[in-house]
């Protein structure tokens, strides 16, 4: 998936997020994020969008913290979110291919990194916003290609870092298999950070199988444990370990 495609998804997902947030209302419970209401979600994602925009538009080559969340609610908060989303899309669209700025996951280029990262940040939180409407079966779909790309970013990007909290007292192999796209990942779990390859070589202690969208949402813990959309075969200890320790926090 190239940068232009990631930006296209960012546009769509950001608009869907705003639409769902407006329909739900800022004090609706976000069912996929316990303790959050829609206003908390909008403040968070709006801040992240502005944070990402600063690196792309201003070319910062070292880490800078986010600017904090605003004390806004209701329509002003929604307007603030939409403005930040638009700024991010514009910054990515107008950025040169040779953009140089800080990143935090492997990528072909800084521009490719930020387009991909924000496409998935926004997609996952769009699912959160739609959960505030009570949408499960009727939520907007995540396309198979985007979902498989997001699984790859999560497994080989976020959990390829030494900071991953996914650690196993007893080593084990977790395989993730997308039935619709044919993508396969093998995750080696141990007392060290996970190591993921795009292979299906050798036996696996536990295998998660399902459509790419279901795997994407399950691995991001946006589907309830035991969802029939994902089949768990083998040692479910590893699936439980993932659910309990894989959360990515700001």
C-alpha atoms as an extended CHARMM CRD file, in Angstrom:
* protein
*
       250  EXT
         1         1  UNK       CA              0.0000000000        0.0000000000        0.0000000000  PROA      1               0.0000000000
         2         2  UNK       CA              1.5460000000        3.3280000000       -1.0480000000  PROA      2               0.0000000000
         3         3  UNK       CA              1.4220000000        6.7810000000        0.5130000000  PROA      3               0.0000000000
         4         4  UNK       CA             -1.3880000000        8.0430000000       -1.7060000000  PROA      4               0.0000000000
         5         5  UNK       CA             -3.5660000000        5.1040000000       -0.6790000000  PROA      5               0.0000000000
         6         6  UNK       CA             -2.8360000000        5.7000000000        3.0020000000  PROA      6               0.0000000000
         7         7  UNK       CA             -3.8270000000        9.3560000000        2.6420000000  PROA      7               0.0000000000
         8         8  UNK       CA             -7.0350000000        8.3180000000        0.8710000000  PROA      8               0.0000000000
         9         9  UNK       CA             -7.9050000000        6.0570000000        3.7960000000  PROA      9               0.0000000000
        10        10  UNK       CA             -6.9890000000        8.7960000000        6.2750000000  PROA      10              0.0000000000
        11        11  UNK       CA             -9.4680000000       11.1270000000        4.5900000000  PROA      11              0.0000000000
        12        12  UNK       CA            -12.2900000000        8.5890000000        4.6320000000  PROA      12              0.0000000000
        13        13  UNK       CA            -11.7050000000        7.3020000000        8.1440000000  PROA      13              0.0000000000
        14        14  UNK       CA            -11.3550000000       10.7790000000        9.5990000000  PROA      14              0.0000000000
        15        15  UNK       CA            -14.6470000000       11.8550000000        8.0830000000  PROA      15              0.0000000000
        16        16  UNK       CA            -16.4080000000        8.7160000000        9.3000000000  PROA      16              0.0000000000
        17        17  UNK       CA            -15.0190000000        9.3230000000       12.7790000000  PROA      17              0.0000000000
        18        18  UNK       CA            -16.3990000000       12.8610000000       12.8340000000  PROA      18              0.0000000000
        19        19  UNK       CA            -19.7900000000       11.7130000000       11.5630000000  PROA      19              0.0000000000
        20        20  UNK       CA            -20.0500000000        9.0080000000       14.2270000000  PROA      20              0.0000000000
        21        21  UNK       CA            -18.9270000000       11.3860000000       16.9850000000  PROA      21              0.0000000000
        22        22  UNK       CA            -21.5140000000       13.9540000000       15.9400000000  PROA      22              0.0000000000
        23        23  UNK       CA            -24.3110000000       11.3940000000       15.9200000000  PROA      23              0.0000000000
        24        24  UNK       CA            -23.3140000000        9.8690000000       19.2490000000  PROA      24              0.0000000000
        25        25  UNK       CA            -22.7800000000       13.1440000000       21.1060000000  PROA      25              0.0000000000
        26        26  UNK       CA            -19.6970000000       14.1140000000       23.0770000000  PROA      26              0.0000000000
        27        27  UNK       CA            -20.8310000000       12.4300000000       26.3220000000  PROA      27              0.0000000000
        28        28  UNK       CA            -21.6340000000        9.0320000000       24.8000000000  PROA      28              0.0000000000
        29        29  UNK       CA            -19.6720000000        6.0790000000       26.1710000000  PROA      29              0.0000000000
        30        30  UNK       CA            -16.9390000000        4.7030000000       23.9040000000  PROA      30              0.0000000000
        31        31  UNK       CA            -17.5440000000        0.9940000000       24.4230000000  PROA      31              0.0000000000
        32        32  UNK       CA            -14.1970000000       -0.1190000000       23.0050000000  PROA      32              0.0000000000
        33        33  UNK       CA            -12.2430000000        2.2260000000       25.3300000000  PROA      33              0.0000000000
        34        34  UNK       CA            -13.5280000000        1.7340000000       28.8930000000  PROA      34              0.0000000000
        35        35  UNK       CA            -13.6580000000        4.9870000000       30.8230000000  PROA      35              0.0000000000
        36        36  UNK       CA            -13.7450000000        7.1760000000       27.7220000000  PROA      36              0.0000000000
        37        37  UNK       CA            -16.5770000000        9.2610000000       26.3600000000  PROA      37              0.0000000000
        38        38  UNK       CA            -16.6060000000       10.6120000000       22.8080000000  PROA      38              0.0000000000
        39        39  UNK       CA            -15.1690000000       13.9330000000       24.0140000000  PROA      39              0.0000000000
        40        40  UNK       CA            -12.0890000000       12.1230000000       25.3700000000  PROA      40              0.0000000000
        41        41  UNK       CA            -11.6760000000       10.3330000000       22.0540000000  PROA      41              0.0000000000
        42        42  UNK       CA            -11.9400000000       13.5360000000       20.0110000000  PROA      42              0.0000000000
        43        43  UNK       CA             -9.4900000000       15.3770000000       22.2400000000  PROA      43              0.0000000000
        44        44  UNK       CA             -6.9910000000       12.5320000000       21.9460000000  PROA      44              0.0000000000
        45        45  UNK       CA             -7.1620000000       11.9570000000       18.1980000000  PROA      45              0.0000000000
        46        46  UNK       CA             -7.2930000000       15.6870000000       17.4990000000  PROA      46              0.0000000000
        47        47  UNK       CA             -4.1250000000       16.1870000000       19.5240000000  PROA      47              0.0000000000
        48        48  UNK       CA             -2.3980000000       13.2740000000       17.7480000000  PROA      48              0.0000000000
        49        49  UNK       CA             -3.3180000000       14.6920000000       14.3330000000  PROA      49              0.0000000000
        50        50  UNK       CA             -1.8100000000       18.0690000000       15.2300000000  PROA      50              0.0000000000
        51        51  UNK       CA              1.2710000000       16.3920000000       16.6910000000  PROA      51              0.0000000000
        52        52  UNK       CA              1.8360000000       14.4390000000       13.4610000000  PROA      52              0.0000000000
        53        53  UNK       CA              1.1710000000       17.5140000000       11.3250000000  PROA      53              0.0000000000
        54        54  UNK       CA              3.9430000000       19.4380000000       13.0620000000  PROA      54              0.0000000000
        55        55  UNK       CA              6.5710000000       16.8600000000       12.0740000000  PROA      55              0.0000000000
        56        56  UNK       CA              5.3900000000       16.7220000000        8.4700000000  PROA      56              0.0000000000
        57        57  UNK       CA              4.7630000000       20.4260000000        7.9160000000  PROA      57              0.0000000000
        58        58  UNK       CA              7.6700000000       21.7880000000        9.9460000000  PROA      58              0.0000000000
        59        59  UNK       CA             10.2270000000       19.0540000000        9.3910000000  PROA      59              0.0000000000
        60        60  UNK       CA             11.2470000000       18.4880000000       13.0080000000  PROA      60              0.0000000000
        61        61  UNK       CA             14.0520000000       15.9350000000       13.0260000000  PROA      61              0.0000000000
        62        62  UNK       CA             13.8760000000       15.0520000000       16.7230000000  PROA      62              0.0000000000
        63        63  UNK       CA             11.0680000000       14.0320000000       19.0370000000  PROA      63              0.0000000000
        64        64  UNK       CA              8.7030000000       16.7210000000       20.2880000000  PROA      64              0.0000000000
        65        65  UNK       CA              5.8190000000       16.1080000000       22.6920000000  PROA      65              0.0000000000
        66        66  UNK       CA              2.2230000000       16.7060000000       21.7270000000  PROA      66              0.0000000000
        67        67  UNK       CA              0.6340000000       20.0590000000       22.4120000000  PROA      67              0.0000000000
        68        68  UNK       CA             -1.8620000000       18.7240000000       24.9480000000  PROA      68              0.0000000000
        69        69  UNK       CA             -5.6030000000       18.2540000000       24.7540000000  PROA      69              0.0000000000
        70        70  UNK       CA             -8.0080000000       21.2080000000       24.6810000000  PROA      70              0.0000000000
        71        71  UNK       CA            -10.7220000000       21.9520000000       27.2350000000  PROA      71              0.0000000000
        72        72  UNK       CA            -13.4310000000       21.8290000000       24.5880000000  PROA      72              0.0000000000
        73        73  UNK       CA            -16.7120000000       19.9850000000       24.3170000000  PROA      73              0.0000000000
        74        74  UNK       CA            -19.6970000000       19.6900000000       22.0270000000  PROA      74              0.0000000000
        75        75  UNK       CA            -19.7300000000       21.4310000000       18.6420000000  PROA      75              0.0000000000
        76        76  UNK       CA            -16.5430000000       23.4850000000       19.2560000000  PROA      76              0.0000000000
        77        77  UNK       CA            -14.6410000000       20.2620000000       19.9960000000  PROA      77              0.0000000000
        78        78  UNK       CA            -15.9430000000       18.6020000000       16.8450000000  PROA      78              0.0000000000
        79        79  UNK       CA            -14.9660000000       21.6530000000       14.7740000000  PROA      79              0.0000000000
        80        80  UNK       CA            -11.4970000000       21.5810000000       16.3540000000  PROA      80              0.0000000000
        81        81  UNK       CA            -11.1230000000       17.8930000000       15.4900000000  PROA      81              0.0000000000
        82        82  UNK       CA            -12.2050000000       18.4360000000       11.8790000000  PROA      82              0.0000000000
        83        83  UNK       CA             -9.8170000000       21.3430000000       11.4550000000  PROA      83              0.0000000000
        84        84  UNK       CA             -6.8900000000       19.2590000000       12.7380000000  PROA      84              0.0000000000
        85        85  UNK       CA             -7.7800000000       16.3450000000       10.4850000000  PROA      85              0.0000000000
        86        86  UNK       CA             -7.9360000000       18.6490000000        7.4630000000  PROA      86              0.0000000000
        87        87  UNK       CA             -4.5510000000       20.1580000000        8.3430000000  PROA      87              0.0000000000
        88        88  UNK       CA             -2.9800000000       16.7170000000        8.5850000000  PROA      88              0.0000000000
        89        89  UNK       CA             -4.3680000000       15.6220000000        5.2220000000  PROA      89              0.0000000000
        90        90  UNK       CA             -3.1360000000       18.8420000000        3.6140000000  PROA      90              0.0000000000
        91        91  UNK       CA              0.3320000000       18.5050000000        5.1590000000  PROA      91              0.0000000000
        92        92  UNK       CA              0.7350000000       14.9220000000        3.9440000000  PROA      92              0.0000000000
        93        93  UNK       CA             -0.6390000000       15.6990000000        0.4910000000  PROA      93              0.0000000000
        94        94  UNK       CA              1.6510000000       18.6960000000       -0.0200000000  PROA      94              0.0000000000
        95        95  UNK       CA              4.7920000000       17.2130000000        1.5760000000  PROA      95              0.0000000000
        96        96  UNK       CA              7.7100000000       16.4020000000       -0.7570000000  PROA      96              0.0000000000
        97        97  UNK       CA              8.6940000000       12.7880000000       -1.3110000000  PROA      97              0.0000000000
        98        98  UNK       CA             12.1170000000       13.6770000000        0.1070000000  PROA      98              0.0000000000
        99        99  UNK       CA             10.6280000000       14.9210000000        3.3900000000  PROA      99              0.0000000000
       100       100  UNK       CA             13.0150000000       14.5630000000        6.3110000000  PROA      100             0.0000000000
       101       101  UNK       CA             11.5830000000       14.4680000000        9.8270000000  PROA      101             0.0000000000
       102       102  UNK       CA             11.4680000000       12.3430000000       12.9730000000  PROA      102             0.0000000000
       103       103  UNK       CA              9.7230000000        8.9600000000       12.8940000000  PROA      103             0.0000000000
       104       104  UNK       CA              9.4850000000        6.0560000000       15.3170000000  PROA      104             0.0000000000
       105       105  UNK       CA              8.8310000000        2.9200000000       13.2470000000  PROA      105             0.0000000000
       106       106  UNK       CA             10.6520000000        1.4770000000       10.2250000000  PROA      106             0.0000000000
       107       107  UNK       CA              9.3160000000        2.7940000000        6.9150000000  PROA      107             0.0000000000
       108       108  UNK       CA             10.4890000000        3.4430000000        3.3330000000  PROA      108             0.0000000000
       109       109  UNK       CA             10.5010000000        7.1830000000        4.0600000000  PROA      109             0.0000000000
       110       110  UNK       CA              9.2940000000        9.6610000000        6.7100000000  PROA      110             0.0000000000
       111       111  UNK       CA              6.3660000000       10.6220000000        4.4800000000  PROA      111             0.0000000000
       112       112  UNK       CA              5.3710000000        6.9860000000        4.0350000000  PROA      112             0.0000000000
       113       113  UNK       CA              5.6600000000        6.4520000000        7.7900000000  PROA      113             0.0000000000
       114       114  UNK       CA              3.3960000000        9.3340000000        8.8020000000  PROA      114             0.0000000000
       115       115  UNK       CA              0.7710000000        8.6020000000        6.1500000000  PROA      115             0.0000000000
       116       116  UNK       CA              0.5880000000        4.9630000000        7.1960000000  PROA      116             0.0000000000
       117       117  UNK       CA              0.6770000000        5.6290000000       10.9370000000  PROA      117             0.0000000000
       118       118  UNK       CA             -2.0590000000        8.2540000000       10.8400000000  PROA      118             0.0000000000
       119       119  UNK       CA             -4.2470000000        6.1850000000        8.5100000000  PROA      119             0.0000000000
       120       120  UNK       CA             -4.2550000000        3.3950000000       11.0790000000  PROA      120             0.0000000000
       121       121  UNK       CA             -4.4360000000        5.6650000000       14.1260000000  PROA      121             0.0000000000
       122       122  UNK       CA             -7.5530000000        7.2050000000       12.6360000000  PROA      122             0.0000000000
       123       123  UNK       CA             -9.0810000000        3.9160000000       11.4800000000  PROA      123             0.0000000000
       124       124  UNK       CA             -8.8290000000        2.2990000000       14.9120000000  PROA      124             0.0000000000
       125       125  UNK       CA            -10.3090000000        5.3660000000       16.5820000000  PROA      125             0.0000000000
       126       126  UNK       CA            -13.0660000000        5.5530000000       13.9630000000  PROA      126             0.0000000000
       127       127  UNK       CA            -14.0540000000        2.0750000000       15.1150000000  PROA      127             0.0000000000
       128       128  UNK       CA            -14.0530000000        3.4740000000       18.6560000000  PROA      128             0.0000000000
       129       129  UNK       CA            -16.3080000000        6.3560000000       17.6460000000  PROA      129             0.0000000000
       130       130  UNK       CA            -18.7560000000        4.0170000000       15.9410000000  PROA      130             0.0000000000
       131       131  UNK       CA            -18.8160000000        1.8320000000       19.0450000000  PROA      131             0.0000000000
       132       132  UNK       CA            -20.3600000000        4.8220000000       20.8450000000  PROA      132             0.0000000000
       133       133  UNK       CA            -23.3160000000        4.3970000000       18.4800000000  PROA      133             0.0000000000
       134       134  UNK       CA            -23.6000000000        0.7420000000       19.4620000000  PROA      134             0.0000000000
       135       135  UNK       CA            -22.3680000000       -0.3340000000       16.0410000000  PROA      135             0.0000000000
       136       136  UNK       CA            -20.7930000000       -3.7720000000       15.8950000000  PROA      136             0.0000000000
       137       137  UNK       CA            -22.1530000000       -5.7600000000       12.9880000000  PROA      137             0.0000000000
       138       138  UNK       CA            -23.2290000000       -2.5600000000       11.2390000000  PROA      138             0.0000000000
       139       139  UNK       CA            -20.0400000000       -0.5410000000       11.6040000000  PROA      139             0.0000000000
       140       140  UNK       CA            -18.1910000000        0.7840000000        8.5710000000  PROA      140             0.0000000000
       141       141  UNK       CA            -15.9090000000       -1.9170000000        7.1720000000  PROA      141             0.0000000000
       142       142  UNK       CA            -12.1330000000       -1.8630000000        7.1770000000  PROA      142             0.0000000000
       143       143  UNK       CA            -11.0250000000       -3.0200000000        3.7350000000  PROA      143             0.0000000000
       144       144  UNK       CA             -8.9490000000       -6.2250000000        3.6410000000  PROA      144             0.0000000000
       145       145  UNK       CA             -5.8410000000       -4.5580000000        2.1910000000  PROA      145             0.0000000000
       146       146  UNK       CA             -5.8740000000       -1.7570000000        4.7720000000  PROA      146             0.0000000000
       147       147  UNK       CA             -6.5290000000       -4.2300000000        7.5760000000  PROA      147             0.0000000000
       148       148  UNK       CA             -3.6620000000       -6.5240000000        6.5510000000  PROA      148             0.0000000000
       149       149  UNK       CA             -1.3720000000       -3.5110000000        6.3010000000  PROA      149             0.0000000000
       150       150  UNK       CA             -2.3990000000       -2.5090000000        9.8100000000  PROA      150             0.0000000000
       151       151  UNK       CA             -1.7330000000       -5.9750000000       11.1970000000  PROA      151             0.0000000000
       152       152  UNK       CA              1.7420000000       -5.7680000000        9.6930000000  PROA      152             0.0000000000
       153       153  UNK       CA              2.3980000000       -2.3370000000       11.2180000000  PROA      153             0.0000000000
       154       154  UNK       CA              1.2650000000       -3.5570000000       14.6230000000  PROA      154             0.0000000000
       155       155  UNK       CA              3.2010000000       -6.8360000000       14.6410000000  PROA      155             0.0000000000
       156       156  UNK       CA              6.4120000000       -5.8450000000       12.8740000000  PROA      156             0.0000000000
       157       157  UNK       CA              6.3730000000       -2.1590000000       13.7960000000  PROA      157             0.0000000000
       158       158  UNK       CA              5.0180000000       -1.4560000000       17.2680000000  PROA      158             0.0000000000
       159       159  UNK       CA              5.7940000000       -4.8920000000       18.6620000000  PROA      159             0.0000000000
       160       160  UNK       CA              9.0980000000       -5.1410000000       16.8790000000  PROA      160             0.0000000000
       161       161  UNK       CA             10.4670000000       -2.5340000000       19.2860000000  PROA      161             0.0000000000
       162       162  UNK       CA             12.3150000000       -3.2620000000       22.4910000000  PROA      162             0.0000000000
       163       163  UNK       CA              9.6030000000       -1.3380000000       24.3510000000  PROA      163             0.0000000000
       164       164  UNK       CA              6.8930000000       -3.9150000000       23.5680000000  PROA      164             0.0000000000
       165       165  UNK       CA              5.3690000000       -5.2550000000       26.7870000000  PROA      165             0.0000000000
       166       166  UNK       CA              4.4240000000       -8.5790000000       25.1960000000  PROA      166             0.0000000000
       167       167  UNK       CA              6.7340000000      -11.0040000000       27.0060000000  PROA      167             0.0000000000
       168       168  UNK       CA              6.2190000000      -14.7260000000       27.6840000000  PROA      168             0.0000000000
       169       169  UNK       CA              7.6020000000      -16.6440000000       30.6590000000  PROA      169             0.0000000000
       170       170  UNK       CA              7.4610000000      -19.7490000000       28.4850000000  PROA      170             0.0000000000
       171       171  UNK       CA              8.4810000000      -19.1990000000       24.8490000000  PROA      171             0.0000000000
       172       172  UNK       CA              5.8550000000      -19.8510000000       22.2350000000  PROA      172             0.0000000000
       173       173  UNK       CA              4.9960000000      -19.2110000000       18.6080000000  PROA      173             0.0000000000
       174       174  UNK       CA              1.8660000000      -17.2970000000       17.6230000000  PROA      174             0.0000000000
       175       175  UNK       CA              0.7640000000      -17.4690000000       13.9940000000  PROA      175             0.0000000000
       176       176  UNK       CA             -1.6500000000      -14.9600000000       12.4810000000  PROA      176             0.0000000000
       177       177  UNK       CA             -3.3170000000      -15.9790000000        9.2070000000  PROA      177             0.0000000000
       178       178  UNK       CA             -5.6490000000      -13.7880000000        7.1300000000  PROA      178             0.0000000000
       179       179  UNK       CA             -8.0470000000      -16.0060000000        5.2240000000  PROA      179             0.0000000000
       180       180  UNK       CA             -9.0850000000      -13.4000000000        2.6540000000  PROA      180             0.0000000000
       181       181  UNK       CA             -5.7500000000      -11.7820000000        1.7360000000  PROA      181             0.0000000000
       182       182  UNK       CA             -3.4810000000      -14.7880000000        2.2600000000  PROA      182             0.0000000000
       183       183  UNK       CA             -1.1250000000      -12.8490000000        4.5430000000  PROA      183             0.0000000000
       184       184  UNK       CA              0.6310000000      -14.8190000000        7.2860000000  PROA      184             0.0000000000
       185       185  UNK       CA              2.7570000000      -13.6480000000       10.2100000000  PROA      185             0.0000000000
       186       186  UNK       CA              4.6890000000      -15.7740000000       12.6940000000  PROA      186             0.0000000000
       187       187  UNK       CA              5.3920000000      -14.1300000000       16.0470000000  PROA      187             0.0000000000
       188       188  UNK       CA              8.0600000000      -15.5980000000       18.3140000000  PROA      188             0.0000000000
       189       189  UNK       CA              7.1920000000      -14.7970000000       21.9280000000  PROA      189             0.0000000000
       190       190  UNK       CA              9.7110000000      -15.0540000000       24.7350000000  PROA      190             0.0000000000
       191       191  UNK       CA             11.1680000000      -13.0780000000       27.6320000000  PROA      191             0.0000000000
       192       192  UNK       CA             12.5200000000      -10.6670000000       25.0070000000  PROA      192             0.0000000000
       193       193  UNK       CA             10.5820000000       -8.4310000000       22.6330000000  PROA      193             0.0000000000
       194       194  UNK       CA              8.4980000000      -10.3170000000       20.0360000000  PROA      194             0.0000000000
       195       195  UNK       CA             10.1000000000      -11.1760000000       16.6950000000  PROA      195             0.0000000000
       196       196  UNK       CA              7.7470000000      -11.3360000000       13.7280000000  PROA      196             0.0000000000
       197       197  UNK       CA              8.3550000000      -12.6910000000       10.2460000000  PROA      197             0.0000000000
       198       198  UNK       CA              6.1280000000      -12.8280000000        7.1770000000  PROA      198             0.0000000000
       199       199  UNK       CA              6.3740000000      -16.6060000000        6.9410000000  PROA      199             0.0000000000
       200       200  UNK       CA              4.4280000000      -19.7500000000        7.8070000000  PROA      200             0.0000000000
       201       201  UNK       CA              7.4670000000      -21.9200000000        8.3650000000  PROA      201             0.0000000000
       202       202  UNK       CA              7.4210000000      -24.5120000000       11.1190000000  PROA      202             0.0000000000
       203       203  UNK       CA              4.7590000000      -25.4000000000       13.6910000000  PROA      203             0.0000000000
       204       204  UNK       CA              2.9460000000      -22.8100000000       15.7820000000  PROA      204             0.0000000000
       205       205  UNK       CA              1.7660000000      -23.1760000000       19.3660000000  PROA      205             0.0000000000
       206       206  UNK       CA             -1.2640000000      -20.9820000000       18.7210000000  PROA      206             0.0000000000
       207       207  UNK       CA             -2.8580000000      -19.7760000000       15.5050000000  PROA      207             0.0000000000
       208       208  UNK       CA             -5.2960000000      -16.9010000000       15.0020000000  PROA      208             0.0000000000
       209       209  UNK       CA             -7.2460000000      -17.2490000000       11.7810000000  PROA      209             0.0000000000
       210       210  UNK       CA             -9.8650000000      -15.0010000000       10.2270000000  PROA      210             0.0000000000
       211       211  UNK       CA            -10.5290000000      -12.2400000000        7.7200000000  PROA      211             0.0000000000
       212       212  UNK       CA             -7.9220000000       -9.4650000000        7.8060000000  PROA      212             0.0000000000
       213       213  UNK       CA            -10.4270000000       -6.9860000000        9.2620000000  PROA      213             0.0000000000
       214       214  UNK       CA            -11.2730000000       -9.2920000000       12.1690000000  PROA      214             0.0000000000
       215       215  UNK       CA             -7.5920000000       -9.9290000000       12.8930000000  PROA      215             0.0000000000
       216       216  UNK       CA             -6.8540000000       -6.2020000000       12.7580000000  PROA      216             0.0000000000
       217       217  UNK       CA             -9.5840000000       -5.3440000000       15.2310000000  PROA      217             0.0000000000
       218       218  UNK       CA             -8.8300000000       -8.3310000000       17.4480000000  PROA      218             0.0000000000
       219       219  UNK       CA             -5.1000000000       -7.6230000000       17.6730000000  PROA      219             0.0000000000
       220       220  UNK       CA             -5.8790000000       -3.9770000000       18.5060000000  PROA      220             0.0000000000
       221       221  UNK       CA             -8.3010000000       -5.3330000000       21.1450000000  PROA      221             0.0000000000
       222       222  UNK       CA            -11.3270000000       -3.7810000000       19.4580000000  PROA      222             0.0000000000
       223       223  UNK       CA            -13.2070000000       -7.0660000000       19.2540000000  PROA      223             0.0000000000
       224       224  UNK       CA            -14.3270000000       -8.8120000000       22.4440000000  PROA      224             0.0000000000
       225       225  UNK       CA            -12.3810000000      -11.8460000000       23.6010000000  PROA      225             0.0000000000
       226       226  UNK       CA            -13.7830000000      -14.9930000000       22.0630000000  PROA      226             0.0000000000
       227       227  UNK       CA            -15.2540000000      -13.2260000000       19.0250000000  PROA      227             0.0000000000
       228       228  UNK       CA            -16.3980000000      -15.8590000000       16.5010000000  PROA      228             0.0000000000
       229       229  UNK       CA            -14.8200000000      -13.7790000000       13.7250000000  PROA      229             0.0000000000
       230       230  UNK       CA            -11.3770000000      -15.0360000000       14.7870000000  PROA      230             0.0000000000
       231       231  UNK       CA            -10.6050000000      -18.7130000000       15.2880000000  PROA      231             0.0000000000
       232       232  UNK       CA             -8.0690000000      -19.5520000000       18.0050000000  PROA      232             0.0000000000
       233       233  UNK       CA             -6.3950000000      -22.9420000000       17.6170000000  PROA      233             0.0000000000
       234       234  UNK       CA             -3.8090000000      -24.4480000000       19.9300000000  PROA      234             0.0000000000
       235       235  UNK       CA             -2.4670000000      -22.9020000000       23.1310000000  PROA      235             0.0000000000
       236       236  UNK       CA             -4.8580000000      -20.0420000000       23.8690000000  PROA      236             0.0000000000
       237       237  UNK       CA             -2.4560000000      -18.8900000000       26.6010000000  PROA      237             0.0000000000
       238       238  UNK       CA             -0.6270000000      -16.9340000000       23.9080000000  PROA      238             0.0000000000
       239       239  UNK       CA             -3.8070000000      -15.2950000000       22.6220000000  PROA      239             0.0000000000
       240       240  UNK       CA             -4.6550000000      -14.2760000000       26.1800000000  PROA      240             0.0000000000
       241       241  UNK       CA             -1.1180000000      -12.9790000000       26.7350000000  PROA      241             0.0000000000
       242       242  UNK       CA             -1.4860000000      -10.7750000000       23.6730000000  PROA      242             0.0000000000
       243       243  UNK       CA             -4.8050000000       -9.3670000000       24.8230000000  PROA      243             0.0000000000
       244       244  UNK       CA             -3.4990000000       -8.6070000000       28.2890000000  PROA      244             0.0000000000
       245       245  UNK       CA             -0.1500000000       -7.0270000000       27.4080000000  PROA      245             0.0000000000
       246       246  UNK       CA             -0.2110000000       -5.6630000000       23.8440000000  PROA      246             0.0000000000
       247       247  UNK       CA             -2.0180000000       -2.3480000000       24.3690000000  PROA      247             0.0000000000
       248       248  UNK       CA             -0.1900000000        0.5770000000       22.7360000000  PROA      248             0.0000000000
       249       249  UNK       CA             -0.4390000000        3.7240000000       24.8240000000  PROA      249             0.0000000000
       250       250  UNK       CA              0.3610000000        7.3330000000       24.0870000000  PROA      250             0.0000000000
